[in-house]
Short mmCIF file of C-alpha atoms in Angstrom, two decimals:
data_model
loop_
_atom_site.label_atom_id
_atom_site.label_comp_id
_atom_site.label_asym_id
_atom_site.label_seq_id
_atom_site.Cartn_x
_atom_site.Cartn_y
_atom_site.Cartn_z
CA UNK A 14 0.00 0.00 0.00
CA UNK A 15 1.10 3.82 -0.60
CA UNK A 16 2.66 5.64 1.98
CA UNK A 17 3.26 8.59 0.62
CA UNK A 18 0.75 11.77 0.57
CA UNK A 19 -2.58 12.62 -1.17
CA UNK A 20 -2.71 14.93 -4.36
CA UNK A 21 -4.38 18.08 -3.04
CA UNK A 22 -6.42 18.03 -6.23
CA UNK A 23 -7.50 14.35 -5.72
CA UNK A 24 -11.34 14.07 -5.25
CA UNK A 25 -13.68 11.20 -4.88
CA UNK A 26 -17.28 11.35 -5.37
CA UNK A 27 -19.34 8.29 -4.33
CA UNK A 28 -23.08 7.99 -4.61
CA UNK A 29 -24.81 5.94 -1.91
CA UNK A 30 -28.18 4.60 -3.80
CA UNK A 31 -31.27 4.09 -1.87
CA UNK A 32 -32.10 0.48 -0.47
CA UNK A 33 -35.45 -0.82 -1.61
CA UNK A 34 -37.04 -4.22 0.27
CA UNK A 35 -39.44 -5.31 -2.84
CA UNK A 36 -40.32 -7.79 -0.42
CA UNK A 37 -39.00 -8.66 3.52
CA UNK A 38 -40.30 -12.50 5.08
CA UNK A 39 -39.48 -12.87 8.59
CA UNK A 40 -38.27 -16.95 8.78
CA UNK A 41 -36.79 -17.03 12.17
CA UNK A 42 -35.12 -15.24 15.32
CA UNK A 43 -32.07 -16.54 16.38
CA UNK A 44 -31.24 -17.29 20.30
CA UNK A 45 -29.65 -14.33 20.14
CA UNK A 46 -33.00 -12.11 19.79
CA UNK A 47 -31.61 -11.11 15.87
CA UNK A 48 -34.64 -11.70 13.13
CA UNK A 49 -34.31 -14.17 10.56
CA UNK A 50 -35.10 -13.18 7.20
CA UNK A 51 -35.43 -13.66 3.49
CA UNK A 52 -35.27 -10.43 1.59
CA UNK A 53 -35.65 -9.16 -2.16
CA UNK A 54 -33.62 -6.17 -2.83
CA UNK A 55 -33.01 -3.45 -5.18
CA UNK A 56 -31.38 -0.20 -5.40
CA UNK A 57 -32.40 3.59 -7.14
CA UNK A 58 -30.39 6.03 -8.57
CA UNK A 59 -31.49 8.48 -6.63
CA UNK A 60 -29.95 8.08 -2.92
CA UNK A 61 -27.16 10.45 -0.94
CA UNK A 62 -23.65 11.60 -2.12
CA UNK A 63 -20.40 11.46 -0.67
CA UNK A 64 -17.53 13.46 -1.42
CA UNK A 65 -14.01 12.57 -0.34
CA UNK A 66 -11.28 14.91 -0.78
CA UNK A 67 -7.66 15.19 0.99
CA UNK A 68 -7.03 17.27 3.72
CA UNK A 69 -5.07 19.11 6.47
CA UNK A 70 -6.84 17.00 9.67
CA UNK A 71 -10.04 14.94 8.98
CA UNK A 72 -13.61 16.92 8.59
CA UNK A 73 -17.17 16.12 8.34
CA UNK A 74 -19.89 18.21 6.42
CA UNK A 75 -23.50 17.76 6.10
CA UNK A 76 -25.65 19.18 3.33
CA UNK A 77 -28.93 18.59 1.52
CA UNK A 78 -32.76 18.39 2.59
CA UNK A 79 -32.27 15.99 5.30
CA UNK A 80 -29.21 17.38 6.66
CA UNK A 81 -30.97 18.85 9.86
CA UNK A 82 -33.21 15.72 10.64
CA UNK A 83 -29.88 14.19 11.50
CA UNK A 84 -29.49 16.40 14.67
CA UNK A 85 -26.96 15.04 17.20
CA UNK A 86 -26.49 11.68 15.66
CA UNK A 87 -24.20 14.05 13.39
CA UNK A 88 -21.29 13.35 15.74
CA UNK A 89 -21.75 9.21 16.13
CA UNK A 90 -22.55 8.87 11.78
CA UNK A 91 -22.06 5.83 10.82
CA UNK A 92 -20.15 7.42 7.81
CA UNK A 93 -17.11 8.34 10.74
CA UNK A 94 -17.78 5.01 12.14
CA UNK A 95 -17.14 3.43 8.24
CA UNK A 96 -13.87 5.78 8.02
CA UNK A 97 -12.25 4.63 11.33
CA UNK A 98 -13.22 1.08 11.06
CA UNK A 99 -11.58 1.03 7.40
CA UNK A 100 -8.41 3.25 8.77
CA UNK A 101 -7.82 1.26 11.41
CA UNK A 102 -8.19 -2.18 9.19
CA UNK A 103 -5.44 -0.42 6.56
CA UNK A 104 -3.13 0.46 9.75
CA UNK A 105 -3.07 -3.12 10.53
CA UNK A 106 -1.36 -4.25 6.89
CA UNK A 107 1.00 -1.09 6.92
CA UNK A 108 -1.18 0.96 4.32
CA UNK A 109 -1.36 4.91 4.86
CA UNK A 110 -4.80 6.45 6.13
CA UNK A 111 -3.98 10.50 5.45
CA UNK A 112 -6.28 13.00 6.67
CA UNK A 113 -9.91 13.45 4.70
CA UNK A 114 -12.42 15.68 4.38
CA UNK A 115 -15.55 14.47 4.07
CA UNK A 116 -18.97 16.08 2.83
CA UNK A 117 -22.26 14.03 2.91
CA UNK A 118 -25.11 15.20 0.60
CA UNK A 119 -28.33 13.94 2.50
CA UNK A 120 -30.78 13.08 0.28
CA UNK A 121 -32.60 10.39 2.11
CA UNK A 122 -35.09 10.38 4.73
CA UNK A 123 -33.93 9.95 8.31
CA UNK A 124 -34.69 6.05 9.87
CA UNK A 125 -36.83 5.43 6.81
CA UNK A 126 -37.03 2.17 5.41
CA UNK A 127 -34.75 2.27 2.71
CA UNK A 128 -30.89 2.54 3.96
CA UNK A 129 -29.63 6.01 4.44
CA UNK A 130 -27.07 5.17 7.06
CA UNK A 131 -26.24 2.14 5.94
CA UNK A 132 -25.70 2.79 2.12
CA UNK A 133 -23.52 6.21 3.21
CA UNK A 134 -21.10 3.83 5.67
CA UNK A 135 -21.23 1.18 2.39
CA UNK A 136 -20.07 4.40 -0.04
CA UNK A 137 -17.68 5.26 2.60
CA UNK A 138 -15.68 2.61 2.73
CA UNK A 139 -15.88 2.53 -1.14
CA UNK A 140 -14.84 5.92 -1.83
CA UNK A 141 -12.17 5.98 0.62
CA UNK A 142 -10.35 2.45 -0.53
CA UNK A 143 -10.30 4.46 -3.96
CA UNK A 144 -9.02 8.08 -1.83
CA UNK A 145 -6.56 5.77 -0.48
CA UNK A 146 -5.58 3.35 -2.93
CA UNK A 147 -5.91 0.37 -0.35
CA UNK A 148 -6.43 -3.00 -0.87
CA UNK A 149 -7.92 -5.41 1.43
CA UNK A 150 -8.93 -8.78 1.20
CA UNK A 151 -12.50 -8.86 0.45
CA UNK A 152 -13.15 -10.70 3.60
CA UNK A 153 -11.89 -7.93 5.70
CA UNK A 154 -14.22 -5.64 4.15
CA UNK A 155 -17.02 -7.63 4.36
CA UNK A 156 -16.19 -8.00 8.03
CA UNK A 157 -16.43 -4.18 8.55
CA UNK A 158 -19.23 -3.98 6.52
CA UNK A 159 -21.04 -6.47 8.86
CA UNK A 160 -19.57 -4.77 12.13
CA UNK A 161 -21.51 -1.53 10.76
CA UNK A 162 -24.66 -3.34 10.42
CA UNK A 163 -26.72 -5.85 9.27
CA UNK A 164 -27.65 -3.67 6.14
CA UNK A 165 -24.05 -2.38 5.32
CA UNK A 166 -23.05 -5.34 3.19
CA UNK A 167 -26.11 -5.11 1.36
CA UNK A 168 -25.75 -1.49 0.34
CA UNK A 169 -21.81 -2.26 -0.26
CA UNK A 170 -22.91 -4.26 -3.11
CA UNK A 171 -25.46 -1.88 -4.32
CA UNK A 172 -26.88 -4.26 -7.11
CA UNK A 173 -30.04 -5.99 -6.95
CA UNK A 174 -29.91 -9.19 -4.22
CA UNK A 175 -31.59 -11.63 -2.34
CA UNK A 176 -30.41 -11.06 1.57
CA UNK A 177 -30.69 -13.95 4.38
CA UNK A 178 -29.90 -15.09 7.45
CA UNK A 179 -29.84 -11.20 9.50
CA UNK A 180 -29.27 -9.92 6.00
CA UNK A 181 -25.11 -11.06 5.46
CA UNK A 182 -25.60 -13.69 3.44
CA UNK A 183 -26.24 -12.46 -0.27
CA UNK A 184 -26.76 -13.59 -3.74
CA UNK A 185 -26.89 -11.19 -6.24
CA UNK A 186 -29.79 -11.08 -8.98
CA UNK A 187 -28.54 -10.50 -12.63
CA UNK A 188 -31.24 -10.73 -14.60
CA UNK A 189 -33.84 -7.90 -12.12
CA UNK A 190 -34.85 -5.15 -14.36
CA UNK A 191 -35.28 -1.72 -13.92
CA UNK A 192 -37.98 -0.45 -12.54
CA UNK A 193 -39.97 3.20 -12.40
CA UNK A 194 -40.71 3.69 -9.26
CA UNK A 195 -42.16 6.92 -6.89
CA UNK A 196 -40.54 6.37 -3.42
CA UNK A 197 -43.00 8.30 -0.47
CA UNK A 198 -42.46 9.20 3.07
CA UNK A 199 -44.58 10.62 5.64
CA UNK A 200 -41.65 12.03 7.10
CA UNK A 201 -42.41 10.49 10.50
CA UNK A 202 -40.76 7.79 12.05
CA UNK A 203 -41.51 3.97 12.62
CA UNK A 204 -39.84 2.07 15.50
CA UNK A 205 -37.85 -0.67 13.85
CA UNK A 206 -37.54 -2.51 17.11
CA UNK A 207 -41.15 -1.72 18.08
CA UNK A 208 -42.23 -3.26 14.96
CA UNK A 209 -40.43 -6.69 15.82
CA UNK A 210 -42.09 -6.63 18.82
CA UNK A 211 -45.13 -6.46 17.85
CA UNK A 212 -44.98 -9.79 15.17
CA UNK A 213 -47.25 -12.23 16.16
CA UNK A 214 -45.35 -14.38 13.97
CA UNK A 215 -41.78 -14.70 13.12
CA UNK A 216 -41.77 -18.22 11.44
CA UNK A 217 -43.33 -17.23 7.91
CA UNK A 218 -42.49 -18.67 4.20
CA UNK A 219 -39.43 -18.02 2.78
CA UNK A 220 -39.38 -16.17 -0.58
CA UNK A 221 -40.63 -17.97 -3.48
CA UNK A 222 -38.48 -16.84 -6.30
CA UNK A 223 -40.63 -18.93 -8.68
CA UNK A 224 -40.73 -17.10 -12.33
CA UNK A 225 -44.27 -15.12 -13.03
CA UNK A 226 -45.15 -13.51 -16.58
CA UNK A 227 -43.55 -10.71 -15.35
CA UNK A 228 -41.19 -9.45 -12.52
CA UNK A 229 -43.88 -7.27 -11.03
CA UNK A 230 -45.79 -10.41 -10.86
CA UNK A 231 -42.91 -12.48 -9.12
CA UNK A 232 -42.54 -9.41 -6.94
CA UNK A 233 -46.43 -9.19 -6.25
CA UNK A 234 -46.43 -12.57 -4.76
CA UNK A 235 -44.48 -12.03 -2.31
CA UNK A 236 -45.09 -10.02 0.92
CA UNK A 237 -43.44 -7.33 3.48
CA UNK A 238 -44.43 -8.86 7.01
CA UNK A 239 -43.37 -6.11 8.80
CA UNK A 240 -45.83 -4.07 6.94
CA UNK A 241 -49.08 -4.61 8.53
CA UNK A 242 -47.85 -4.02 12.02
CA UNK A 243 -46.00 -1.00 10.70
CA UNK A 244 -49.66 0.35 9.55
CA UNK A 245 -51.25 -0.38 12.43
CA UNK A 246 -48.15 2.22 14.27
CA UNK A 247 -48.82 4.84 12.06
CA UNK A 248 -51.73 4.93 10.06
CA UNK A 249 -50.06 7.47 7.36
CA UNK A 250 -48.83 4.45 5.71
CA UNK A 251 -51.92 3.15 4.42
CA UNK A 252 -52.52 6.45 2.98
CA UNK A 253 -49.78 6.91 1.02
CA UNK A 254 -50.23 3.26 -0.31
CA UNK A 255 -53.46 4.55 -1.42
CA UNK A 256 -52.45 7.35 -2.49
CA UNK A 257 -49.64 5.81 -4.97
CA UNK A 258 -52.34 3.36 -6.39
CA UNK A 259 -54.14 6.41 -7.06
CA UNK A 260 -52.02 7.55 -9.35
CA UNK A 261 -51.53 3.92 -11.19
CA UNK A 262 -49.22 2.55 -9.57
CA UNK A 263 -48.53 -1.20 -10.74
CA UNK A 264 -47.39 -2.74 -7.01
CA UNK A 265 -47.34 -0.60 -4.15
CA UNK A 266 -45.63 -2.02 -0.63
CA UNK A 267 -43.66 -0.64 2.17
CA UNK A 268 -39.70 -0.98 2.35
CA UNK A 269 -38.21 -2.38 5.02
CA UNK A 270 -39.48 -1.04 8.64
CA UNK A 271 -40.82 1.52 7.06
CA UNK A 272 -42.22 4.25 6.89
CA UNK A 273 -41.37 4.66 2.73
CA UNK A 274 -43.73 2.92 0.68
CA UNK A 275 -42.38 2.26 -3.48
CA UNK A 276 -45.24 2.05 -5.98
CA UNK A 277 -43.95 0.50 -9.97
CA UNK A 278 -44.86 2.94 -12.76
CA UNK A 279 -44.83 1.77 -16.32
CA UNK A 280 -42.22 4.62 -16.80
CA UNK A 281 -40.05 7.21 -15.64
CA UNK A 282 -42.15 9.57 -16.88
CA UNK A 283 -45.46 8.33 -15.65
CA UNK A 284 -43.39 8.29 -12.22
CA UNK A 285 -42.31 11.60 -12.62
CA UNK A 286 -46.22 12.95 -13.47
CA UNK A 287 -47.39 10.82 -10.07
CA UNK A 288 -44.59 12.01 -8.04
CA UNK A 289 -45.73 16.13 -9.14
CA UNK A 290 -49.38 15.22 -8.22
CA UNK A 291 -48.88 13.63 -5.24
CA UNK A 292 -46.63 16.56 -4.20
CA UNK A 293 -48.76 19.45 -5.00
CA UNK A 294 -51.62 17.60 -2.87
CA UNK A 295 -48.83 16.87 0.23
CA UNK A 296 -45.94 19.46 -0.41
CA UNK A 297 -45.54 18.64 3.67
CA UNK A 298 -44.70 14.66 2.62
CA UNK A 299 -41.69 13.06 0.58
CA UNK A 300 -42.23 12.09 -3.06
CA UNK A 301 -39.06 11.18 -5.61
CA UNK A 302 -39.73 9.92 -8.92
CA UNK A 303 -36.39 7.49 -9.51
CA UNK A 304 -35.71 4.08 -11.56
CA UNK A 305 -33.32 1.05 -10.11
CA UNK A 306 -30.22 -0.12 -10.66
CA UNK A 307 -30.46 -2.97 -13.06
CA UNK A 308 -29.50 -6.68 -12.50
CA UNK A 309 -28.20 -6.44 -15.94
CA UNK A 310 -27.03 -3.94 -18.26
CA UNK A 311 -29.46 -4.66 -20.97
CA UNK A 312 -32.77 -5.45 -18.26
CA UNK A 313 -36.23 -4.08 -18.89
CA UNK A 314 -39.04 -4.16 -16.74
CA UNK A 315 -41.47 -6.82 -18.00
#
């Protein structure tokens, strides 16, 4: 590994895409108290951005709509957390960690549903093995990703999966296509743990990744189980849901914990028309018109 300094005129931009659940089944809990589950994943281009750029001691800046919402958890980020765990894991084979400056672009909704925190550690420690030039075994990586959360090595791969066990062990999907899609928020929070609590069951079907006509089909067949309990939490949920179908929305379904919902559009631009509508009638609420990363570079939605 390097040694030497960092060009002053070196900069790194990494985006951090937004994690979609098209689908979450709750198979198990461990002894341990950590959920079980089988998980359908995707990812938009439309998500934070991180900037990394050399510097005289290390910084942190926050930007963007959702900058404030972040609040005091500014000085515990899991983006820091992502930088030392990485520094410290370059240390260790001799490699040089030089001062960075950081800025964050926060796109995302705060504790939403669909991986803020999580994709900006994943970008971190992608941008900064490029800012670097390190190179780490994979397994090392994975191992921080994993020590950052259940989520991280999900978002590190940023290409449509299938997630199980507490969300670490992943296969990726190739042939997913993309898909339109209008991501909404309430903008108010759901208790992840709270929802877990409240399962009356935690020992449902896996995924059944049996092939439909189509992928909004496959996807259509499956379920979110964390959804109905997340409804019955905060009832602004169920609107949105209806409010997406409203607009013609192929499949609508929560993400994750919530509280985002995703409804499919046939296209961008019918995505892009639903997402105006539906922000003229709640200008108070979060609506962004995006497509997802494809499984493979020549996917359609079908």
């Amino acid at each position: 590994m390097p040694t030497a300094s960092l060009r002053d005129d070196l900069t790194v931009i990494e985006d951090a895409p937004a994690k979609i659940n098209l689908a979450l089944h709750v198979t198990g809990q461990r002894s341990d108290g950590y959920h079980l589950l089988d998980m359908l994943v995707t990812f938009t281009w439309h998500g934070d951005r991180l900037q990394f750029t050399p510097a005289q001691q290390d910084e942190f800046e926050i930007s963007g709509r959702f900058a404030e919402a972040l609040g005091d958890s500014r000085d515990d980020n899991l983006v820091l957390k992502a930088r030392d765990f990485l520094r410290d894991a370059i240390a260790r084979e001799g490699g040089s960690t030089p001062s960075v400056r950081i800025q964050l672009q926060k796109n995302l909704p705060i504790a939403s549903g669909i991986g803020g925190g999580s994709a900006d550690a994943a970008a971190t420690l992608r941008g900064l093995m490029k800012l670097w030039d390190a190179s780490l075994p994979p397994e090392t990586v994975a191992a921080i990703a994993v020590r950052l959360g259940a989520d991280v090595p999900m978002c590190l791969a940023s290409r449509p999966l299938v997630a199980r066990g507490i969300g670490e062990q992943i296969t990726l999907v190739n042939d997913m296509p993309v898909f339109a899609m209008v991501l909404a928020n309430p903008l108010k929070g759901v208790s992840t743990p709270e929802v877990f609590r409240r399962l009356a069951t935690k020992t449902n079907p896996p995924l059944d990744m049996t092939a439909r006509p189509s992928w909004v089909e496959t996807i259509g067949a499956m379920r979110n189980d964390l959804e109905p309990v997340a409804r019955e939490i905060l009832p602004e949920i169920a609107a949105i849901s209806a409010m997406l179908k409203a607009q013609g929305a192929s499949l609508v379904r929560m993400s994750g914990s919530g509280a985002t919902c995703y409804g499919i559009f046939a296209s961008l631009a019918a995505a892009q028309g639903a997402a105006a509508v539906l922000h003229n009638d709640r200008p108070d609420w979060y609506f962004e018109a995006t497509e997802t990363i494809a499984g493979g570079r020549d996917a359609r939605a079908g």
